[in-house]
XYZ file of C-alpha atoms in Angstrom:
556
model
C 12.117 12.467 20.309
C 13.387 8.950 19.561
C 10.749 6.334 18.644
C 9.851 3.872 21.399
C 11.814 0.640 21.712
C 9.117 -1.429 20.006
C 8.308 -3.631 17.001
C 6.201 -2.037 14.245
C 3.645 -4.868 14.483
C 2.752 -3.898 18.044
C 1.839 -0.362 16.943
C -0.125 -1.626 13.940
C -2.144 -3.850 16.277
C -3.112 -0.783 18.311
C -4.211 1.029 15.150
C -6.148 -2.067 14.030
C -8.100 -2.137 17.309
C -9.023 1.543 16.978
C -9.764 1.461 13.236
C -11.447 -1.981 13.166
C -14.230 -1.312 10.619
C -12.352 1.372 8.638
C -10.614 0.626 5.346
C -6.945 -0.303 5.601
C -6.080 -1.427 2.043
C -7.707 -1.070 -1.379
C -6.625 -3.098 -4.399
C -8.676 -3.426 -7.561
C -12.284 -4.106 -6.485
C -11.266 -5.370 -3.048
C -11.321 -3.334 0.168
C -9.876 -4.769 3.341
C -10.840 -3.375 6.746
C -8.363 -3.055 9.567
C -10.049 -5.885 11.467
C -9.782 -8.150 8.416
C -6.184 -7.160 7.816
C -5.169 -7.896 11.402
C -7.126 -11.167 11.523
C -5.689 -12.521 8.266
C -2.137 -11.606 9.327
C -2.672 -13.324 12.706
C -3.914 -16.481 10.961
C -0.959 -16.444 8.588
C 1.352 -15.976 11.567
C -0.168 -19.050 13.239
C 0.334 -21.129 10.084
C 3.950 -20.023 9.839
C 4.577 -20.644 13.532
C 3.169 -24.163 13.209
C 5.774 -24.770 10.501
C 8.684 -23.654 12.639
C 8.925 -19.968 11.692
C 9.602 -17.844 14.765
C 11.764 -15.162 16.304
C 14.707 -14.341 14.036
C 13.576 -16.615 11.164
C 14.060 -14.918 7.807
C 11.325 -15.410 5.219
C 11.638 -13.977 1.707
C 8.607 -12.390 0.038
C 8.336 -12.455 -3.763
C 4.855 -11.023 -4.264
C 3.384 -8.242 -6.362
C 1.659 -5.236 -4.783
C -1.562 -6.089 -3.007
C -3.049 -6.939 0.396
C -1.169 -10.243 0.590
C 2.213 -8.517 0.569
C 1.156 -6.315 3.474
C -0.334 -9.324 5.289
C 2.856 -11.337 4.880
C 5.093 -8.576 6.284
C 2.689 -7.934 9.168
C 2.379 -11.651 9.983
C 6.140 -12.112 10.109
C 6.598 -9.042 12.290
C 3.922 -10.416 14.634
C 6.117 -13.506 15.040
C 9.263 -11.396 15.552
C 10.462 -13.075 12.349
C 12.204 -11.124 9.572
C 10.468 -10.357 6.254
C 12.992 -10.160 3.402
C 12.213 -8.431 0.092
C 12.836 -10.649 -2.949
C 12.698 -9.171 -6.442
C 10.077 -10.968 -8.542
C 12.080 -10.186 -11.674
C 15.032 -12.291 -10.581
C 15.892 -15.456 -12.438
C 16.805 -18.771 -10.826
C 20.452 -17.999 -10.094
C 19.626 -14.619 -8.550
C 16.792 -16.028 -6.439
C 19.035 -18.796 -5.175
C 21.770 -16.304 -4.274
C 19.459 -14.145 -2.152
C 17.715 -17.067 -0.449
C 21.103 -18.550 0.386
C 22.672 -15.262 1.450
C 19.728 -14.484 3.761
C 19.753 -18.034 5.152
C 16.021 -17.990 4.472
C 13.809 -20.416 6.377
C 10.924 -19.854 3.993
C 9.618 -17.989 0.959
C 6.177 -16.610 0.099
C 5.795 -16.191 -3.640
C 3.284 -15.555 -6.404
C 2.332 -18.491 -8.608
C 3.532 -16.492 -11.628
C 7.021 -17.464 -10.408
C 6.252 -21.212 -10.354
C 8.825 -22.172 -12.984
C 11.653 -20.370 -11.233
C 10.719 -21.364 -7.698
C 10.169 -25.039 -8.487
C 13.526 -25.103 -10.278
C 15.452 -23.943 -7.213
C 13.324 -25.545 -4.472
C 15.115 -28.900 -4.637
C 18.449 -27.120 -4.018
C 17.102 -25.759 -0.731
C 15.386 -28.799 0.814
C 14.731 -27.146 4.183
C 12.841 -24.208 2.668
C 9.178 -23.832 3.625
C 7.206 -22.387 0.728
C 3.840 -20.601 0.549
C 2.417 -20.154 -2.944
C -0.139 -17.447 -3.720
C -2.488 -18.021 -6.651
C -4.120 -14.666 -7.371
C -6.252 -13.147 -10.104
C -3.107 -11.711 -11.646
C -0.933 -14.828 -11.491
C -1.790 -15.730 -15.064
C -2.088 -19.304 -16.250
C -0.982 -21.617 -13.437
C 0.158 -25.184 -14.053
C -1.386 -27.896 -11.885
C 1.365 -30.397 -12.694
C 2.061 -32.110 -9.331
C 5.424 -33.395 -10.575
C 6.740 -29.843 -10.484
C 6.527 -29.789 -6.686
C 7.404 -33.420 -5.997
C 9.389 -33.629 -2.762
C 8.976 -29.894 -2.106
C 7.289 -28.476 1.004
C 4.948 -25.992 -0.676
C 1.526 -24.914 0.647
C -1.314 -22.778 -0.694
C -1.408 -19.239 0.722
C -5.195 -18.857 0.748
C -5.689 -22.245 2.372
C -3.044 -21.450 5.002
C -4.856 -18.262 6.017
C -8.324 -19.827 5.954
C -7.462 -22.957 7.925
C -5.426 -21.473 10.787
C -6.679 -19.948 14.026
C -5.473 -16.388 14.775
C -2.223 -16.348 16.712
C -2.408 -14.561 20.084
C -0.429 -11.353 20.355
C 2.992 -11.590 21.979
C 5.488 -9.140 23.520
C 8.092 -7.833 21.078
C 11.074 -5.490 21.020
C 12.487 -2.598 19.060
C 15.672 -4.661 18.841
C 13.932 -7.183 16.554
C 15.798 -7.465 13.251
C 14.818 -5.647 10.067
C 16.491 -6.659 6.781
C 16.172 -4.977 3.382
C 18.056 -5.973 0.238
C 19.317 -3.247 -2.083
C 18.108 -3.235 -5.677
C 21.342 -4.538 -7.169
C 20.987 -2.429 -10.337
C 24.696 -1.546 -10.316
C 26.098 -4.621 -8.586
C 25.226 -7.588 -6.444
C 22.309 -6.929 -4.030
C 23.317 -6.526 -0.391
C 21.192 -7.127 2.697
C 21.039 -4.000 4.870
C 20.436 -4.869 8.519
C 18.691 -2.613 11.031
C 16.280 -2.900 13.968
C 12.589 -2.108 14.388
C 13.230 0.992 16.469
C 15.020 2.468 13.436
C 12.172 1.263 11.194
C 9.623 3.080 13.367
C 11.484 6.345 12.805
C 11.359 5.896 9.021
C 7.678 4.937 8.997
C 6.798 7.800 11.353
C 8.388 10.284 8.939
C 6.216 8.957 6.095
C 2.922 9.368 7.931
C 2.533 10.774 11.429
C 4.968 13.606 10.788
C 2.702 14.804 7.961
C 0.041 15.334 10.623
C 2.481 17.224 12.843
C 2.526 14.285 15.263
C 4.882 11.575 16.446
C 4.753 8.211 18.186
C 4.288 8.792 21.933
C 6.993 7.403 24.206
C 4.223 5.850 26.306
C 2.301 3.454 24.054
C -0.622 3.758 26.452
C -1.255 7.116 24.734
C -1.183 5.678 21.235
C -4.855 4.492 21.049
C -6.009 8.047 21.778
C -3.645 9.417 19.131
C -4.865 6.844 16.593
C -8.479 7.932 17.210
C -7.540 11.596 16.834
C -5.712 10.822 13.589
C -8.912 9.330 12.199
C -10.529 12.781 12.379
C -7.466 14.693 11.226
C -8.106 16.653 7.969
C -4.678 15.557 6.727
C -5.226 11.814 7.400
C -3.301 10.143 4.557
C -5.053 8.278 1.754
C -1.880 6.975 0.150
C -1.633 5.727 -3.430
C 1.537 3.649 -3.721
C 2.966 3.341 -7.229
C 6.321 1.544 -6.844
C 6.645 -2.103 -5.797
C 6.483 -2.970 -2.116
C 9.672 -4.982 -2.539
C 11.486 -1.627 -2.566
C 11.814 0.650 0.436
C 9.972 3.651 -1.038
C 6.762 1.712 -1.585
C 6.792 -0.308 1.626
C 7.736 2.537 3.964
C 5.132 4.819 2.372
C 2.390 2.213 2.779
C 3.183 1.550 6.431
C 3.641 5.281 7.047
C 0.065 5.938 5.973
C -1.290 3.003 7.961
C 0.489 3.952 11.175
C -1.180 7.378 10.844
C -4.635 5.690 10.769
C -4.681 6.077 7.000
C -5.538 3.950 3.986
C -3.175 2.476 1.404
C -4.258 2.052 -2.219
C -2.458 0.017 -4.869
C -2.631 0.256 -8.657
C -4.816 -2.442 -10.218
C -2.288 -3.854 -12.685
C 1.297 -5.045 -12.402
C 2.509 -2.884 -15.256
C 2.453 0.842 -14.545
C -0.377 2.689 -16.277
C -0.659 6.355 -15.204
C -4.286 6.519 -16.352
C -5.161 4.362 -13.358
C -3.903 7.191 -11.135
C -6.296 9.594 -12.852
C -9.143 7.192 -12.046
C -8.179 6.299 -8.473
C -7.464 9.803 -7.138
C -11.049 11.128 -7.443
C -12.643 7.758 -6.614
C -10.873 7.424 -3.258
C -10.062 11.112 -2.603
C -6.364 10.316 -2.550
C -4.221 12.817 -0.625
C -0.718 11.486 -1.314
C 0.944 9.649 -4.179
C 4.270 7.847 -3.916
C 6.112 7.710 -7.240
C 9.751 7.191 -8.189
C 11.253 9.945 -10.304
C 10.673 10.641 -13.967
C 10.120 6.958 -14.733
C 6.727 7.282 -13.017
C 6.106 11.035 -13.100
C 6.758 11.666 -16.789
C 4.075 9.216 -18.016
C 1.706 10.734 -15.437
C 2.367 14.206 -16.848
C 1.668 12.812 -20.339
C -1.648 11.329 -19.166
C -2.680 14.611 -17.532
C -1.784 16.538 -20.693
C -3.789 14.135 -22.849
C -6.844 14.317 -20.593
C -6.759 18.111 -20.614
C -6.318 18.240 -24.401
C -9.325 15.944 -24.823
C -11.489 18.324 -22.797
C -11.784 15.920 -19.859
C -9.222 17.187 -17.326
C -8.542 14.830 -14.465
C -10.005 15.657 -11.054
C -6.975 15.853 -8.791
C -8.572 18.240 -6.280
C -8.135 15.948 -3.257
C -4.403 15.605 -3.836
C -2.024 17.407 -1.485
C 1.354 15.872 -2.275
C 3.269 13.742 -4.748
C 6.597 12.516 -3.474
C 9.499 10.642 -4.960
C 12.473 8.960 -3.341
C 15.953 8.258 -4.615
C 15.660 8.689 -8.403
C 16.085 11.715 -10.703
C 12.948 13.854 -10.982
C 13.620 16.642 -13.460
C 12.405 20.263 -13.189
C 10.584 20.084 -16.534
C 8.430 17.154 -15.414
C 7.688 18.914 -12.123
C 6.527 22.007 -14.025
C 4.233 19.907 -16.192
C 2.623 18.267 -13.150
C 2.093 21.578 -11.369
C 0.333 22.964 -14.437
C -2.506 20.561 -13.611
C -2.652 20.767 -9.810
C -1.709 23.117 -7.008
C 0.116 20.667 -4.715
C 3.495 20.065 -3.108
C 6.067 17.973 -4.957
C 8.458 16.412 -2.460
C 11.721 15.033 -3.785
C 13.727 13.058 -1.220
C 17.205 11.604 -1.429
C 17.461 8.393 0.582
C 18.896 4.925 0.163
C 18.377 1.394 1.392
C 21.355 2.049 3.658
C 19.690 4.983 5.369
C 18.736 8.613 5.172
C 16.937 10.746 4.313
C 19.934 12.784 3.275
C 18.326 15.721 1.496
C 14.894 17.008 0.533
C 13.352 19.436 -1.934
C 9.852 20.949 -2.043
C 8.423 22.431 -5.235
C 5.162 24.386 -5.459
C 3.183 26.061 -8.230
C 4.410 29.550 -9.014
C 7.906 28.885 -7.725
C 10.304 30.771 -9.958
C 13.263 28.453 -9.520
C 12.124 24.890 -10.256
C 15.593 23.423 -9.987
C 17.186 20.280 -8.672
C 18.564 21.950 -5.589
C 18.010 20.223 -2.267
C 18.368 21.098 1.395
C 20.108 18.833 3.864
C 17.765 16.848 6.079
C 18.261 17.564 9.807
C 21.311 15.668 11.028
C 22.691 14.997 7.536
C 26.033 16.338 6.303
C 28.190 16.690 3.192
C 31.638 15.303 3.932
C 34.969 14.767 2.223
C 36.499 11.315 1.815
C 38.435 12.040 4.988
C 35.213 12.694 6.937
C 35.510 16.477 7.187
C 32.562 18.769 6.477
C 32.643 20.333 3.015
C 32.852 24.123 3.224
C 29.678 25.722 1.748
C 30.419 27.587 -1.456
C 33.846 25.986 -1.910
C 32.799 24.002 -4.986
C 34.324 20.880 -3.481
C 32.526 17.641 -4.289
C 31.472 15.788 -1.157
C 29.471 12.773 -0.042
C 26.063 12.767 1.621
C 26.063 11.292 5.129
C 23.152 10.655 7.479
C 23.075 9.338 11.061
C 22.822 5.544 11.246
C 22.078 3.204 14.158
C 24.882 1.182 15.682
C 23.477 -2.124 14.425
C 23.166 -1.004 10.785
C 25.346 -2.808 8.258
C 25.488 -5.273 5.391
C 24.585 -8.858 6.146
C 27.696 -11.045 6.147
C 29.977 -8.332 4.711
C 32.012 -6.542 7.408
C 34.365 -5.015 4.822
C 31.576 -3.290 2.873
C 29.921 -2.345 6.150
C 33.073 -0.540 7.277
C 33.249 1.324 3.945
C 29.654 2.559 4.015
C 28.876 2.918 7.729
C 31.504 5.245 9.136
C 32.203 6.901 12.452
C 32.558 10.670 12.143
C 33.108 12.811 15.232
C 32.156 9.825 17.356
C 28.805 9.201 15.634
C 27.899 6.512 13.117
C 26.814 7.647 9.630
C 25.612 5.957 6.462
C 27.676 7.149 3.483
C 26.490 5.086 0.487
C 28.261 7.222 -2.139
C 25.809 9.950 -3.209
C 27.840 12.994 -4.243
C 26.871 16.652 -4.022
C 28.174 20.214 -4.120
C 27.169 22.424 -1.169
C 26.379 26.012 -2.156
C 27.110 29.032 0.023
C 23.414 29.290 0.930
C 23.386 25.689 2.181
C 21.523 24.197 -0.782
C 22.781 21.106 -2.586
C 23.348 20.203 -6.197
C 23.279 16.430 -6.471
C 25.719 14.693 -8.783
C 24.706 11.041 -8.434
C 26.457 7.971 -7.050
C 30.207 7.636 -7.224
C 29.767 4.321 -9.054
C 28.122 6.298 -11.881
C 31.049 8.616 -12.500
C 32.483 8.226 -16.011
C 36.193 9.016 -16.264
C 36.796 10.003 -19.882
C 40.251 11.259 -20.770
C 40.822 12.386 -17.182
C 37.569 14.356 -17.007
C 34.937 13.113 -14.560
C 31.390 13.132 -15.907
C 28.328 12.462 -13.767
C 26.067 10.187 -15.786
C 22.867 11.382 -14.113
C 23.605 15.002 -15.025
C 23.809 14.082 -18.727
C 20.709 11.857 -18.441
C 18.678 14.739 -17.003
C 19.591 16.997 -19.914
C 18.764 14.341 -22.523
C 15.443 13.473 -20.849
C 14.435 17.147 -20.904
C 14.328 17.042 -24.724
C 10.638 16.967 -25.779
C 11.199 14.064 -28.204
C 12.922 11.801 -25.660
C 10.884 9.310 -23.630
C 13.743 8.055 -21.453
C 17.510 7.667 -21.408
C 20.428 5.995 -19.672
C 24.022 7.176 -19.834
C 26.833 4.698 -19.266
C 30.597 4.572 -19.565
C 31.933 2.055 -22.098
C 35.572 0.971 -22.549
C 37.594 3.189 -24.891
C 41.200 2.588 -25.989
C 42.072 6.265 -26.150
C 40.046 7.850 -23.333
C 39.666 4.908 -20.944
C 35.886 5.338 -21.028
C 33.569 7.006 -23.491
C 30.129 8.427 -22.762
C 27.347 6.457 -24.436
C 23.694 7.521 -24.307
C 21.032 4.833 -24.585
C 17.891 6.653 -25.731
C 14.216 5.777 -26.241
C 12.206 8.278 -28.290
C 8.595 9.291 -27.859
C 6.085 7.674 -30.289
C 6.309 9.360 -33.691
C 9.407 11.377 -32.782
C 12.336 11.754 -35.165
C 15.651 12.612 -33.626
C 19.217 11.911 -34.709
C 22.252 11.104 -32.612
C 23.841 14.394 -33.634
C 20.783 16.353 -32.507
C 21.024 14.727 -29.082
C 24.724 15.550 -28.905
C 23.973 19.164 -29.843
C 21.221 19.331 -27.233
C 23.626 18.185 -24.514
C 26.354 20.522 -25.769
C 23.998 23.493 -25.578
C 23.700 23.045 -21.802
C 26.826 21.208 -20.653
C 30.542 21.317 -21.332
C 31.637 19.778 -24.604
C 33.432 16.856 -22.932
C 30.068 15.782 -21.451
C 28.503 15.205 -24.867
C 27.870 11.511 -25.576
C 30.450 10.182 -28.015
C 27.894 7.611 -29.092
C 24.091 7.467 -29.055
C 22.280 4.137 -29.227
C 18.534 4.120 -29.847
C 16.367 1.442 -28.213
C 12.599 0.754 -28.302
C 12.336 1.427 -24.565
C 14.547 1.789 -21.520
C 14.460 -1.135 -19.122
C 14.388 -0.112 -15.495
C 13.921 -1.897 -12.224
C 10.299 -2.070 -10.998
C 11.092 0.850 -8.682
C 12.135 3.019 -11.650
C 15.874 2.897 -11.028
C 18.367 2.531 -13.849
C 19.416 -1.001 -14.742
C 22.968 -0.287 -15.837
C 23.810 -3.897 -16.616
C 20.927 -3.941 -19.108
C 21.989 -0.553 -20.534
C 25.511 -1.757 -21.288
C 24.139 -4.895 -22.965
C 21.733 -2.712 -24.962
C 24.670 -0.718 -26.347
C 26.045 -3.880 -27.967
C 22.631 -5.173 -29.057
C 21.178 -2.017 -30.648
C 24.326 -0.240 -31.838
C 23.893 0.908 -35.431
C 20.130 0.419 -35.574
C 17.930 3.232 -36.843
C 16.058 5.284 -34.245
C 12.343 4.525 -33.921
C 9.829 6.689 -32.141
């Protein structure tokens, strides 16, 4: 059944009325009830409305994980305005590009970004700015000259001084806008509507309870009360940043199912915090992003067990990851400590889910094979279905709403959002081989194919093999220019502490599992791999690291 034609904020308001005194969000030593969450968002909405933010206004959010991020998104949705994710790692030029591209009317940012935001504010004189000073902002300058002539207000004061805004009618046609990560190119704004958003959020919460949003919202208060007593009610620990889809959709998925969302206490990822928070809050679900998050968690679990103090993960039912490689070896290590479901989902900012994999303890084949999500397909470049078992490489496609597309880029929209058999699909470039039994072997994005001497090599396949080596902490594989072969395969590798591994040993390790032409021609050792906050590869950094660290001795 299709989700109702409604704005997500309207459904959250219903949950807030039912759940009033129950915990909505936990961050560090702070717990926020549903009544507090709704009230603070309504006050923020009033402040924004008084400053001219309203239906269709786009407001960028550059905040770290915490209640304020969730308040800001909720407040903007209440106004029928459009929250826009803004990467807090961006520098001035990148921030300016996104704010300009989105035609942003405002920005809500953490005071840790003061230098960058004050530097660009004068170039966008019409921008309304809200500045959050939090416990984690670090040292904040009080120099008034920095903000001279800039319309910037204090977030806490804005919430405290405003009256709650009355609730208003909204629509499922209200705009939703999410910028891609931009790790392989310039970020693009992906447009959709709230009715589509409801379907995504429903999948991440209510569907876990075997329920869905009723077509008649008059039935939703009853459902919200029933969810409160459901034994599977989600207590969701969100690891990745809310500025990326995986984190935000997981958080709202739990909340729409009358659940609770919990955030890690520090901005840098420390898996030991997960070991503390799971038993303290009886966490049922953890959202992580691939090996970048799961491998350090497996290390922490191993260390706790070796020390004779195994972590209590008994409340946990599921760990799930979206959109980034999660290797079988890491899955095995996690399942050695807990009897849960590991859910690996392939999705993208453009849409999905495309494919899904479930791994459980005792499963003989812990592979990287996936099953197509209902409605998804594997197609050729011409838009025909790939024949199962043919060995032909195809592209993942998932149904997409008519309004979906890239902001201000009709050419790219036409490339990615295609009509096949009269229906619109998102085809962002994820490649796969469809086996005779209907399972998928994923090969990665087409923009990560390395063409070396006429042979096509999938970078993620080589990365997975390298990362499976016990002495490797992390790795990126990139194609670098080569006079003879066009491109050569270069592995950028970070070793585990104390490990000793040579470039030739890594090449031999790859050659023992993959064809010889897939061996890296060059291995560059780095202190650590830089990834986006969501755990995705930063290929621009990796290519720069090849030039910077080439020839240096490996250190582990």
